[in-house]
Amino acid sequence: MRQGKPAQQIGIYIAISLVVGNMIGSGIFMLPASMATIGSISLLGWVLSGAGAILVAIVFSRLSKLVPKTGGPYIYPREGFGDFVGFLSGWGYWLSVLLTNASIAFAFTGYLLVFLPAFSTSQTAMVLIPVLTIWLLTYLNSRGVRTGGVVQLGTTILKIVPLVTVTIAGFFFFDSNNFEPFIATGSSDLAAIGTSITLTLFAFLGIESATIPAGNIKNPEVTIPRATIIGTILTLFIYLISSISIMGILPQSQLSMSTAPFAEAAELMWGKTGMYLVGFGAMISTFGALNGWILIQSQIPMAMAEDDLLPPIFKKRSRRDFPIFSLIISSVIVTVVVIANSSRGLVEIFTMLILVGTFLTLISYLFSSMAEVLILIKRKPEDWKKRAARAFLLSFPAFGFSIIAIYGAGMEIVFYGFLILVLGIPIYIWSKMKQSQLSKQSERNLSE
């Protein structure tokens, strides 16, 4: 790994905003529509996925102290399980971030079209708007971690206002009849709850955000755990209250078809003015979330390349000490995903992308949850047996939650996610071959 103090560093407030901002983004503003297709039972998904998110946050906060390096969801499984599991975790997590960015770009487009209704049926707009947004934020983040972090802090503050406003006002327009039917899918209670857990867990993806640019964070051993725990608890509270409010305002039939649920709720309460104000806030929120995830998308492949598990181009840095090629290549892939999915409906695209992306992230969570135990076994510090046993007891609930959430994704999502994972195996083998060749060349040079 690259050593030495980086040119740009971020502190506790930006670290918290990275966690909160990456979680409170398109998820809370778009998920009510996806959840309405399941029924009001999906509110249990928020509670259960929130509890699981806190368990995962505890795991990552502990690991950040044990392994204070850049690349959290990749570096922790690699430290514990070795190169291959580390590669699969990093590969899956990186691709999940790219799918997340495509879904957020579509969510941003949905809220922007509130202001441009004439283009709401335009296929060109459905491609051009998300692509231009992706590349604008790619440019901003290419100017360095600090620049992207400042944008993140500002948009995080701005996005809280419409959420709080609609949530509080919504309880004055509350109709309990809107919570019917309890299950809209016709499936069993268990299946409906499982799907809602996986859907709502998408909104908590970002728990690990502060661990990824660890090399750019001031006093990471203290800052990262604090930012992770504070950010997760704050986000859970906002999610649960705002979801109950929005589902009480709009009937499920209307909510399930909405591309801008909070804006529609505001229109019902305050007319067009309210719709535009909340639509603007939601647009800022999704824009800020996309900014944070675009910052993150360059960090994982950079960390993998520095360990020779991806081609060296991913670790090349700009004058501002930023992995510029990792950023650009990632944005190219996101652009391809956007174009490939632009012919489908917004809610349909959003739901499919987040389910596959969540599955891939859960693979990283699964391995990360058990990584601490293996790291302690390998390092054998003082009282390592007691520490490993305690780590196992603390980590196992997060491991179990990850298994349940993967099950909730459904067979189709697991199938596609598995295919995406195994597509990385040839890249891993190629990287290992290059490592071997470089090692032999180094040995020959030394012998000469």
Short mmCIF file of C-alpha atoms in Angstrom, two decimals:
data_model
loop_
_atom_site.label_atom_id
_atom_site.label_comp_id
_atom_site.label_asym_id
_atom_site.label_seq_id
_atom_site.Cartn_x
_atom_site.Cartn_y
_atom_site.Cartn_z
CA MET A 1 0.00 0.00 0.00
CA ARG A 2 1.07 3.57 -0.64
CA GLN A 3 2.61 5.09 2.49
CA GLY A 4 3.09 8.67 3.69
CA LYS A 5 0.77 11.53 4.47
CA PRO A 6 -1.56 12.40 1.54
CA ALA A 7 -1.73 15.88 0.10
CA GLN A 8 -5.40 16.33 1.07
CA GLN A 9 -7.10 15.21 4.29
CA ILE A 10 -10.67 15.33 5.59
CA GLY A 11 -11.90 15.61 9.19
CA ILE A 12 -14.76 14.31 11.34
CA TYR A 13 -17.55 16.50 9.90
CA ILE A 14 -16.78 15.66 6.28
CA ALA A 15 -16.34 11.99 7.27
CA ILE A 16 -19.80 11.96 8.91
CA SER A 17 -21.26 13.77 5.89
CA LEU A 18 -19.69 11.12 3.64
CA VAL A 19 -21.44 8.36 5.62
CA VAL A 20 -24.78 10.18 5.99
CA GLY A 21 -24.64 11.73 2.51
CA ASN A 22 -23.92 8.42 0.79
CA MET A 23 -26.75 6.73 2.67
CA ILE A 24 -29.31 9.54 2.51
CA GLY A 25 -29.44 9.95 -1.22
CA SER A 26 -31.61 8.38 -3.85
CA GLY A 27 -32.63 5.60 -1.45
CA ILE A 28 -34.95 7.53 0.82
CA PHE A 29 -36.31 9.65 -2.05
CA MET A 30 -37.02 6.72 -4.42
CA LEU A 31 -37.44 3.66 -2.20
CA PRO A 32 -41.00 4.48 -1.01
CA ALA A 33 -42.14 3.75 -4.58
CA SER A 34 -40.34 0.39 -4.67
CA MET A 35 -41.57 -0.49 -1.16
CA ALA A 36 -45.19 0.32 -2.01
CA THR A 37 -45.17 -2.58 -4.47
CA ILE A 38 -44.56 -4.90 -1.47
CA GLY A 39 -47.07 -3.33 0.93
CA SER A 40 -46.87 -1.65 4.32
CA ILE A 41 -45.17 -4.77 5.71
CA SER A 42 -42.06 -3.27 4.10
CA LEU A 43 -41.80 -0.89 7.08
CA LEU A 44 -40.56 -3.89 9.05
CA GLY A 45 -37.76 -4.03 6.49
CA TRP A 46 -36.59 -0.58 7.64
CA VAL A 47 -36.47 -1.68 11.27
CA LEU A 48 -34.67 -4.96 10.58
CA SER A 49 -32.26 -3.59 7.98
CA GLY A 50 -31.54 -0.64 10.30
CA ALA A 51 -30.66 -3.02 13.13
CA GLY A 52 -28.47 -4.99 10.74
CA ALA A 53 -26.84 -1.80 9.50
CA ILE A 54 -25.85 -0.89 13.05
CA LEU A 55 -24.32 -4.36 13.50
CA VAL A 56 -22.33 -3.91 10.27
CA ALA A 57 -21.32 -0.39 11.37
CA ILE A 58 -19.89 -1.84 14.58
CA VAL A 59 -17.92 -4.41 12.56
CA PHE A 60 -16.45 -1.74 10.27
CA SER A 61 -15.66 0.61 13.15
CA ARG A 62 -13.69 -2.18 14.88
CA LEU A 63 -11.91 -3.19 11.68
CA SER A 64 -10.94 0.42 10.93
CA LYS A 65 -8.88 0.46 14.14
CA LEU A 66 -7.30 -2.91 13.40
CA VAL A 67 -6.51 -2.18 9.71
CA PRO A 68 -6.25 1.62 9.16
CA LYS A 69 -5.76 1.41 5.37
CA THR A 70 -7.60 2.66 2.29
CA GLY A 71 -10.18 0.30 0.77
CA GLY A 72 -12.32 -0.92 3.72
CA PRO A 73 -14.70 -3.51 2.17
CA TYR A 74 -11.83 -4.85 0.06
CA ILE A 75 -8.89 -4.53 2.41
CA TYR A 76 -10.53 -6.15 5.45
CA PRO A 77 -11.48 -9.44 3.71
CA ARG A 78 -8.03 -9.51 2.07
CA GLU A 79 -6.27 -9.07 5.42
CA GLY A 80 -8.37 -11.84 6.93
CA PHE A 81 -8.96 -14.36 4.14
CA GLY A 82 -6.17 -13.67 1.66
CA ASP A 83 -5.88 -12.39 -1.90
CA PHE A 84 -8.65 -14.38 -3.63
CA VAL A 85 -11.44 -13.55 -1.18
CA GLY A 86 -10.13 -10.00 -0.99
CA PHE A 87 -10.30 -9.77 -4.77
CA LEU A 88 -13.86 -11.13 -4.95
CA SER A 89 -14.99 -8.76 -2.20
CA GLY A 90 -13.30 -5.76 -3.82
CA TRP A 91 -14.46 -6.68 -7.32
CA GLY A 92 -18.06 -7.19 -6.20
CA TYR A 93 -18.06 -4.04 -4.08
CA TRP A 94 -16.59 -1.91 -6.86
CA LEU A 95 -19.20 -3.11 -9.36
CA SER A 96 -21.95 -2.60 -6.78
CA VAL A 97 -20.82 1.03 -6.44
CA LEU A 98 -20.98 1.45 -10.21
CA LEU A 99 -24.53 0.00 -10.31
CA THR A 100 -25.45 2.25 -7.38
CA ASN A 101 -24.15 5.28 -9.26
CA ALA A 102 -26.23 4.39 -12.30
CA SER A 103 -29.35 4.02 -10.13
CA ILE A 104 -28.71 7.34 -8.36
CA ALA A 105 -28.17 9.06 -11.71
CA PHE A 106 -31.61 7.82 -12.79
CA ALA A 107 -33.14 8.97 -9.49
CA PHE A 108 -31.61 12.43 -9.97
CA THR A 109 -33.12 12.50 -13.46
CA GLY A 110 -36.56 11.64 -12.08
CA TYR A 111 -36.49 14.61 -9.70
CA LEU A 112 -34.99 16.97 -12.28
CA LEU A 113 -37.84 16.13 -14.64
CA VAL A 114 -40.25 17.52 -12.03
CA PHE A 115 -38.98 20.90 -13.29
CA LEU A 116 -38.90 19.82 -16.93
CA PRO A 117 -42.19 17.95 -17.45
CA ALA A 118 -42.04 18.43 -21.22
CA PHE A 119 -39.04 16.07 -21.30
CA SER A 120 -40.50 13.43 -18.97
CA THR A 121 -41.29 11.11 -21.88
CA SER A 122 -38.15 11.90 -23.87
CA GLN A 123 -35.83 8.94 -24.39
CA THR A 124 -32.98 11.35 -25.18
CA ALA A 125 -33.44 13.14 -21.85
CA MET A 126 -33.42 9.79 -20.02
CA VAL A 127 -29.92 9.17 -21.39
CA LEU A 128 -28.43 12.66 -21.66
CA ILE A 129 -29.29 13.98 -18.17
CA PRO A 130 -27.77 11.12 -16.11
CA VAL A 131 -24.71 10.87 -18.35
CA LEU A 132 -23.94 14.62 -18.17
CA THR A 133 -24.44 14.57 -14.39
CA ILE A 134 -22.04 11.64 -13.98
CA TRP A 135 -19.31 13.40 -15.95
CA LEU A 136 -19.81 16.77 -14.22
CA LEU A 137 -19.23 15.09 -10.85
CA THR A 138 -16.37 13.06 -12.27
CA TYR A 139 -14.68 16.34 -13.17
CA LEU A 140 -15.32 17.85 -9.71
CA ASN A 141 -13.91 14.78 -7.94
CA SER A 142 -10.88 14.69 -10.23
CA ARG A 143 -9.80 17.92 -8.50
CA GLY A 144 -9.08 15.94 -5.34
CA VAL A 145 -10.62 14.25 -2.30
CA ARG A 146 -10.95 17.53 -0.42
CA THR A 147 -12.95 19.20 -3.23
CA GLY A 148 -15.34 16.24 -3.45
CA GLY A 149 -15.64 16.23 0.35
CA VAL A 150 -16.61 19.89 0.55
CA VAL A 151 -19.32 19.37 -2.09
CA GLN A 152 -20.51 16.39 -0.04
CA LEU A 153 -20.77 18.37 3.21
CA GLY A 154 -22.77 21.14 1.56
CA THR A 155 -25.24 18.84 -0.20
CA THR A 156 -25.70 16.72 2.96
CA ILE A 157 -26.81 19.78 4.92
CA LEU A 158 -29.17 20.90 2.13
CA LYS A 159 -30.79 17.48 1.69
CA ILE A 160 -31.94 17.22 5.33
CA VAL A 161 -34.27 20.24 5.01
CA PRO A 162 -36.88 18.80 2.57
CA LEU A 163 -36.86 15.45 4.38
CA VAL A 164 -37.59 17.01 7.76
CA THR A 165 -40.15 19.45 6.31
CA VAL A 166 -42.22 16.82 4.47
CA THR A 167 -41.91 14.32 7.32
CA ILE A 168 -43.23 16.69 10.00
CA ALA A 169 -45.96 18.16 7.79
CA GLY A 170 -46.97 14.72 6.56
CA PHE A 171 -48.32 13.70 9.94
CA PHE A 172 -50.97 16.45 9.58
CA PHE A 173 -52.14 14.86 6.30
CA PHE A 174 -51.86 11.30 7.57
CA ASP A 175 -54.37 8.64 6.43
CA SER A 176 -53.97 5.19 7.98
CA ASN A 177 -56.01 3.66 5.12
CA ASN A 178 -53.00 4.27 2.86
CA PHE A 179 -51.20 1.42 4.64
CA GLU A 180 -53.52 -1.12 3.02
CA PRO A 181 -52.85 -3.74 1.75
CA PHE A 182 -50.38 -5.02 4.34
CA ILE A 183 -48.86 -7.37 1.72
CA ALA A 184 -49.31 -6.31 -1.91
CA THR A 185 -47.24 -9.04 -3.59
CA GLY A 186 -49.39 -12.05 -2.71
CA SER A 187 -46.33 -13.78 -1.26
CA SER A 188 -45.77 -15.05 2.27
CA ASP A 189 -44.96 -12.74 5.18
CA LEU A 190 -41.40 -14.08 5.33
CA ALA A 191 -40.76 -13.59 1.61
CA ALA A 192 -42.19 -10.04 1.67
CA ILE A 193 -40.09 -9.09 4.71
CA GLY A 194 -36.98 -10.65 3.13
CA THR A 195 -37.41 -8.64 -0.07
CA SER A 196 -38.07 -5.43 1.88
CA ILE A 197 -34.92 -5.99 3.97
CA THR A 198 -32.81 -6.27 0.81
CA LEU A 199 -34.49 -3.23 -0.75
CA THR A 200 -34.18 -1.05 2.34
CA LEU A 201 -30.63 -2.21 2.99
CA PHE A 202 -29.72 -0.40 -0.24
CA ALA A 203 -30.48 2.84 1.57
CA PHE A 204 -27.90 1.93 4.22
CA LEU A 205 -25.17 1.17 1.73
CA GLY A 206 -22.55 3.73 2.61
CA ILE A 207 -22.04 2.52 6.19
CA GLU A 208 -18.48 1.77 5.16
CA SER A 209 -17.90 5.04 3.28
CA ALA A 210 -15.57 6.57 5.89
CA THR A 211 -13.36 3.43 5.85
CA ILE A 212 -12.65 3.56 2.12
CA PRO A 213 -10.57 6.78 1.83
CA ALA A 214 -8.87 5.99 5.18
CA GLY A 215 -5.52 7.22 3.89
CA ASN A 216 -7.04 10.69 3.42
CA ILE A 217 -8.73 10.98 6.83
CA LYS A 218 -7.22 12.81 9.80
CA ASN A 219 -6.65 10.58 12.83
CA PRO A 220 -8.45 7.64 11.17
CA GLU A 221 -8.37 5.34 14.24
CA VAL A 222 -10.68 7.78 16.07
CA THR A 223 -12.47 9.61 13.24
CA ILE A 224 -13.64 6.58 11.23
CA PRO A 225 -15.37 4.66 14.07
CA ARG A 226 -17.11 7.82 15.30
CA ALA A 227 -18.26 8.85 11.82
CA THR A 228 -19.50 5.33 11.05
CA ILE A 229 -21.59 4.85 14.20
CA ILE A 230 -22.95 8.43 14.42
CA GLY A 231 -23.79 8.50 10.71
CA THR A 232 -25.62 5.14 10.79
CA ILE A 233 -27.79 5.91 13.84
CA LEU A 234 -28.71 9.38 12.54
CA THR A 235 -29.64 7.93 9.15
CA LEU A 236 -31.81 5.13 10.60
CA PHE A 237 -33.87 7.64 12.59
CA ILE A 238 -34.46 9.87 9.55
CA TYR A 239 -35.35 6.91 7.31
CA LEU A 240 -37.91 5.33 9.60
CA ILE A 241 -39.82 8.50 10.47
CA SER A 242 -39.87 9.86 6.92
CA SER A 243 -41.01 6.52 5.42
CA ILE A 244 -43.94 6.24 7.82
CA SER A 245 -44.92 9.81 6.96
CA ILE A 246 -44.72 9.45 3.18
CA MET A 247 -46.65 6.16 3.19
CA GLY A 248 -49.36 7.83 5.27
CA ILE A 249 -49.71 10.70 2.77
CA LEU A 250 -49.94 8.84 -0.57
CA PRO A 251 -52.08 5.78 -1.40
CA GLN A 252 -50.02 2.69 -2.25
CA SER A 253 -51.40 2.59 -5.80
CA GLN A 254 -50.12 6.12 -6.46
CA LEU A 255 -46.89 5.67 -4.52
CA SER A 256 -45.88 2.51 -6.40
CA MET A 257 -46.02 4.38 -9.73
CA SER A 258 -44.28 7.57 -8.58
CA THR A 259 -40.88 8.68 -9.90
CA ALA A 260 -40.69 11.49 -7.29
CA PRO A 261 -42.67 10.41 -4.18
CA PHE A 262 -41.63 13.25 -1.85
CA ALA A 263 -42.39 15.87 -4.49
CA GLU A 264 -45.84 14.37 -5.09
CA ALA A 265 -46.52 14.33 -1.35
CA ALA A 266 -45.51 18.00 -1.13
CA GLU A 267 -47.81 18.84 -4.06
CA LEU A 268 -50.73 17.18 -2.27
CA MET A 269 -50.03 19.26 0.86
CA TRP A 270 -48.95 22.62 -0.58
CA GLY A 271 -49.64 22.57 -4.31
CA LYS A 272 -47.12 23.17 -7.09
CA THR A 273 -44.91 25.42 -4.95
CA GLY A 274 -44.38 22.67 -2.41
CA MET A 275 -43.73 20.14 -5.15
CA TYR A 276 -41.01 22.31 -6.68
CA LEU A 277 -39.36 23.12 -3.35
CA VAL A 278 -39.19 19.49 -2.23
CA GLY A 279 -38.29 18.33 -5.72
CA PHE A 280 -35.36 20.74 -5.64
CA GLY A 281 -34.26 19.44 -2.24
CA ALA A 282 -34.50 15.85 -3.42
CA MET A 283 -32.57 16.73 -6.55
CA ILE A 284 -29.79 18.23 -4.40
CA SER A 285 -29.85 15.12 -2.21
CA THR A 286 -29.43 12.67 -5.08
CA PHE A 287 -26.81 14.93 -6.64
CA GLY A 288 -24.87 14.92 -3.36
CA ALA A 289 -25.16 11.15 -2.97
CA LEU A 290 -23.91 10.63 -6.51
CA ASN A 291 -21.00 12.95 -5.75
CA GLY A 292 -20.05 10.90 -2.69
CA TRP A 293 -20.26 7.57 -4.49
CA ILE A 294 -18.25 8.85 -7.46
CA LEU A 295 -15.56 9.83 -4.96
CA ILE A 296 -15.73 6.29 -3.53
CA GLN A 297 -15.74 4.50 -6.90
CA SER A 298 -12.09 5.38 -7.57
CA GLN A 299 -10.76 4.26 -4.17
CA ILE A 300 -11.47 0.50 -4.23
CA PRO A 301 -9.84 -0.26 -7.63
CA MET A 302 -6.89 1.94 -6.63
CA ALA A 303 -6.38 -0.08 -3.42
CA MET A 304 -6.66 -3.34 -5.39
CA ALA A 305 -4.18 -2.13 -8.01
CA GLU A 306 -1.70 -1.17 -5.29
CA ASP A 307 -1.87 -4.81 -4.16
CA ASP A 308 -1.36 -5.94 -7.80
CA LEU A 309 -4.88 -7.40 -8.04
CA LEU A 310 -5.97 -5.01 -10.82
CA PRO A 311 -3.97 -3.51 -13.70
CA PRO A 312 -1.50 -0.78 -12.63
CA ILE A 313 -3.39 1.94 -14.53
CA PHE A 314 -5.91 2.02 -11.65
CA LYS A 315 -3.28 3.27 -9.19
CA LYS A 316 -1.84 6.05 -11.35
CA ARG A 317 -2.38 9.43 -9.68
CA SER A 318 -2.85 12.96 -10.90
CA ARG A 319 -0.87 15.99 -9.74
CA ARG A 320 -3.49 16.38 -7.00
CA ASP A 321 -2.65 12.90 -5.68
CA PHE A 322 -5.97 11.47 -6.98
CA PRO A 323 -6.40 8.08 -8.79
CA ILE A 324 -7.57 9.78 -11.96
CA PHE A 325 -7.65 6.76 -14.32
CA SER A 326 -9.53 4.69 -11.73
CA LEU A 327 -12.11 7.49 -11.58
CA ILE A 328 -12.45 7.85 -15.37
CA ILE A 329 -12.66 4.11 -16.11
CA SER A 330 -15.32 3.72 -13.40
CA SER A 331 -17.39 6.57 -14.86
CA VAL A 332 -17.14 5.06 -18.34
CA ILE A 333 -18.62 1.81 -16.99
CA VAL A 334 -21.41 3.70 -15.18
CA THR A 335 -22.20 5.51 -18.43
CA VAL A 336 -22.49 2.19 -20.27
CA VAL A 337 -24.87 0.85 -17.56
CA VAL A 338 -27.02 3.99 -17.84
CA ILE A 339 -27.27 3.77 -21.62
CA ALA A 340 -28.00 0.02 -21.52
CA ASN A 341 -30.91 0.51 -19.08
CA SER A 342 -32.38 3.77 -20.38
CA SER A 343 -35.26 2.14 -22.28
CA ARG A 344 -36.94 0.79 -19.11
CA GLY A 345 -39.18 2.59 -16.60
CA LEU A 346 -37.46 4.59 -13.85
CA VAL A 347 -38.87 2.59 -10.93
CA GLU A 348 -38.15 -0.72 -12.68
CA ILE A 349 -34.55 0.30 -13.45
CA PHE A 350 -33.98 1.62 -9.95
CA THR A 351 -35.32 -1.53 -8.25
CA MET A 352 -33.30 -3.97 -10.40
CA LEU A 353 -30.01 -2.05 -10.10
CA ILE A 354 -30.26 -1.63 -6.34
CA LEU A 355 -31.08 -5.31 -5.74
CA VAL A 356 -28.09 -6.55 -7.77
CA GLY A 357 -25.83 -3.85 -6.30
CA THR A 358 -26.96 -4.68 -2.76
CA PHE A 359 -26.24 -8.38 -3.27
CA LEU A 360 -22.70 -7.59 -4.40
CA THR A 361 -22.15 -5.31 -1.41
CA LEU A 362 -23.48 -8.00 0.93
CA ILE A 363 -20.70 -10.32 -0.23
CA SER A 364 -18.19 -7.77 1.09
CA TYR A 365 -20.15 -7.40 4.33
CA LEU A 366 -20.28 -11.19 4.70
CA PHE A 367 -16.51 -11.63 4.52
CA SER A 368 -15.76 -8.41 6.43
CA SER A 369 -17.92 -9.57 9.33
CA MET A 370 -15.63 -12.55 9.94
CA ALA A 371 -12.35 -10.88 8.93
CA GLU A 372 -11.49 -9.54 12.38
CA VAL A 373 -11.35 -13.05 13.86
CA LEU A 374 -8.96 -14.30 11.18
CA ILE A 375 -6.77 -11.18 11.39
CA LEU A 376 -6.36 -11.72 15.13
CA ILE A 377 -5.55 -15.41 14.59
CA LYS A 378 -2.89 -14.48 12.01
CA ARG A 379 -1.28 -11.69 14.05
CA LYS A 380 -1.56 -13.44 17.44
CA PRO A 381 -1.39 -10.32 19.63
CA GLU A 382 -1.42 -10.57 23.42
CA ASP A 383 -4.54 -12.42 24.67
CA TRP A 384 -5.43 -13.12 21.03
CA LYS A 385 -7.60 -16.14 21.90
CA LYS A 386 -9.89 -14.09 24.14
CA ARG A 387 -9.95 -11.21 21.65
CA ALA A 388 -10.77 -13.57 18.77
CA ALA A 389 -13.59 -15.21 20.74
CA ARG A 390 -15.03 -11.78 21.64
CA ALA A 391 -14.70 -10.64 18.01
CA PHE A 392 -16.56 -13.75 16.83
CA LEU A 393 -19.45 -13.13 19.24
CA LEU A 394 -19.70 -9.49 18.11
CA SER A 395 -19.32 -10.29 14.41
CA PHE A 396 -21.59 -13.33 14.05
CA PRO A 397 -24.87 -11.34 14.22
CA ALA A 398 -23.66 -9.16 11.31
CA PHE A 399 -22.70 -12.34 9.42
CA GLY A 400 -26.17 -13.81 10.04
CA PHE A 401 -27.86 -10.59 8.95
CA SER A 402 -25.88 -10.60 5.68
CA ILE A 403 -27.02 -14.18 4.98
CA ILE A 404 -30.67 -13.27 5.60
CA ALA A 405 -30.41 -10.20 3.35
CA ILE A 406 -28.83 -12.26 0.55
CA TYR A 407 -31.68 -14.76 0.84
CA GLY A 408 -34.16 -11.89 0.66
CA ALA A 409 -32.74 -10.73 -2.66
CA GLY A 410 -34.32 -13.76 -4.38
CA MET A 411 -32.94 -16.41 -6.69
CA GLU A 412 -32.86 -14.24 -9.82
CA ILE A 413 -30.83 -11.46 -8.20
CA VAL A 414 -28.43 -13.93 -6.56
CA PHE A 415 -27.97 -15.64 -9.95
CA TYR A 416 -27.08 -12.41 -11.78
CA GLY A 417 -24.93 -11.25 -8.89
CA PHE A 418 -23.04 -14.54 -8.86
CA LEU A 419 -22.40 -14.26 -12.61
CA ILE A 420 -20.98 -10.75 -12.12
CA LEU A 421 -18.70 -12.03 -9.34
CA VAL A 422 -17.27 -14.96 -11.31
CA LEU A 423 -16.61 -12.73 -14.35
CA GLY A 424 -13.79 -11.25 -12.27
CA ILE A 425 -11.93 -14.58 -11.88
CA PRO A 426 -10.03 -14.32 -15.22
CA ILE A 427 -8.88 -10.82 -14.18
CA TYR A 428 -7.64 -12.21 -10.87
CA ILE A 429 -5.72 -14.99 -12.65
CA TRP A 430 -4.22 -12.50 -15.12
CA SER A 431 -3.13 -10.26 -12.23
CA LYS A 432 -1.53 -13.20 -10.43
CA MET A 433 0.33 -14.18 -13.62
CA LYS A 434 1.66 -10.62 -13.95
CA GLN A 435 2.70 -10.69 -10.28
CA SER A 436 4.59 -13.95 -10.86
CA GLN A 437 6.34 -12.59 -13.96
CA LEU A 438 7.40 -9.41 -12.16
CA SER A 439 8.64 -11.45 -9.19
CA LYS A 440 10.76 -13.69 -11.44
CA GLN A 441 12.12 -10.68 -13.30
CA SER A 442 13.07 -9.07 -9.99
CA GLU A 443 14.84 -12.26 -8.88
CA ARG A 444 16.79 -12.40 -12.16
CA ASN A 445 17.84 -8.77 -11.80
CA LEU A 446 19.08 -9.41 -8.27
CA SER A 447 21.05 -12.51 -9.33
CA GLU A 448 22.74 -10.56 -12.12
#
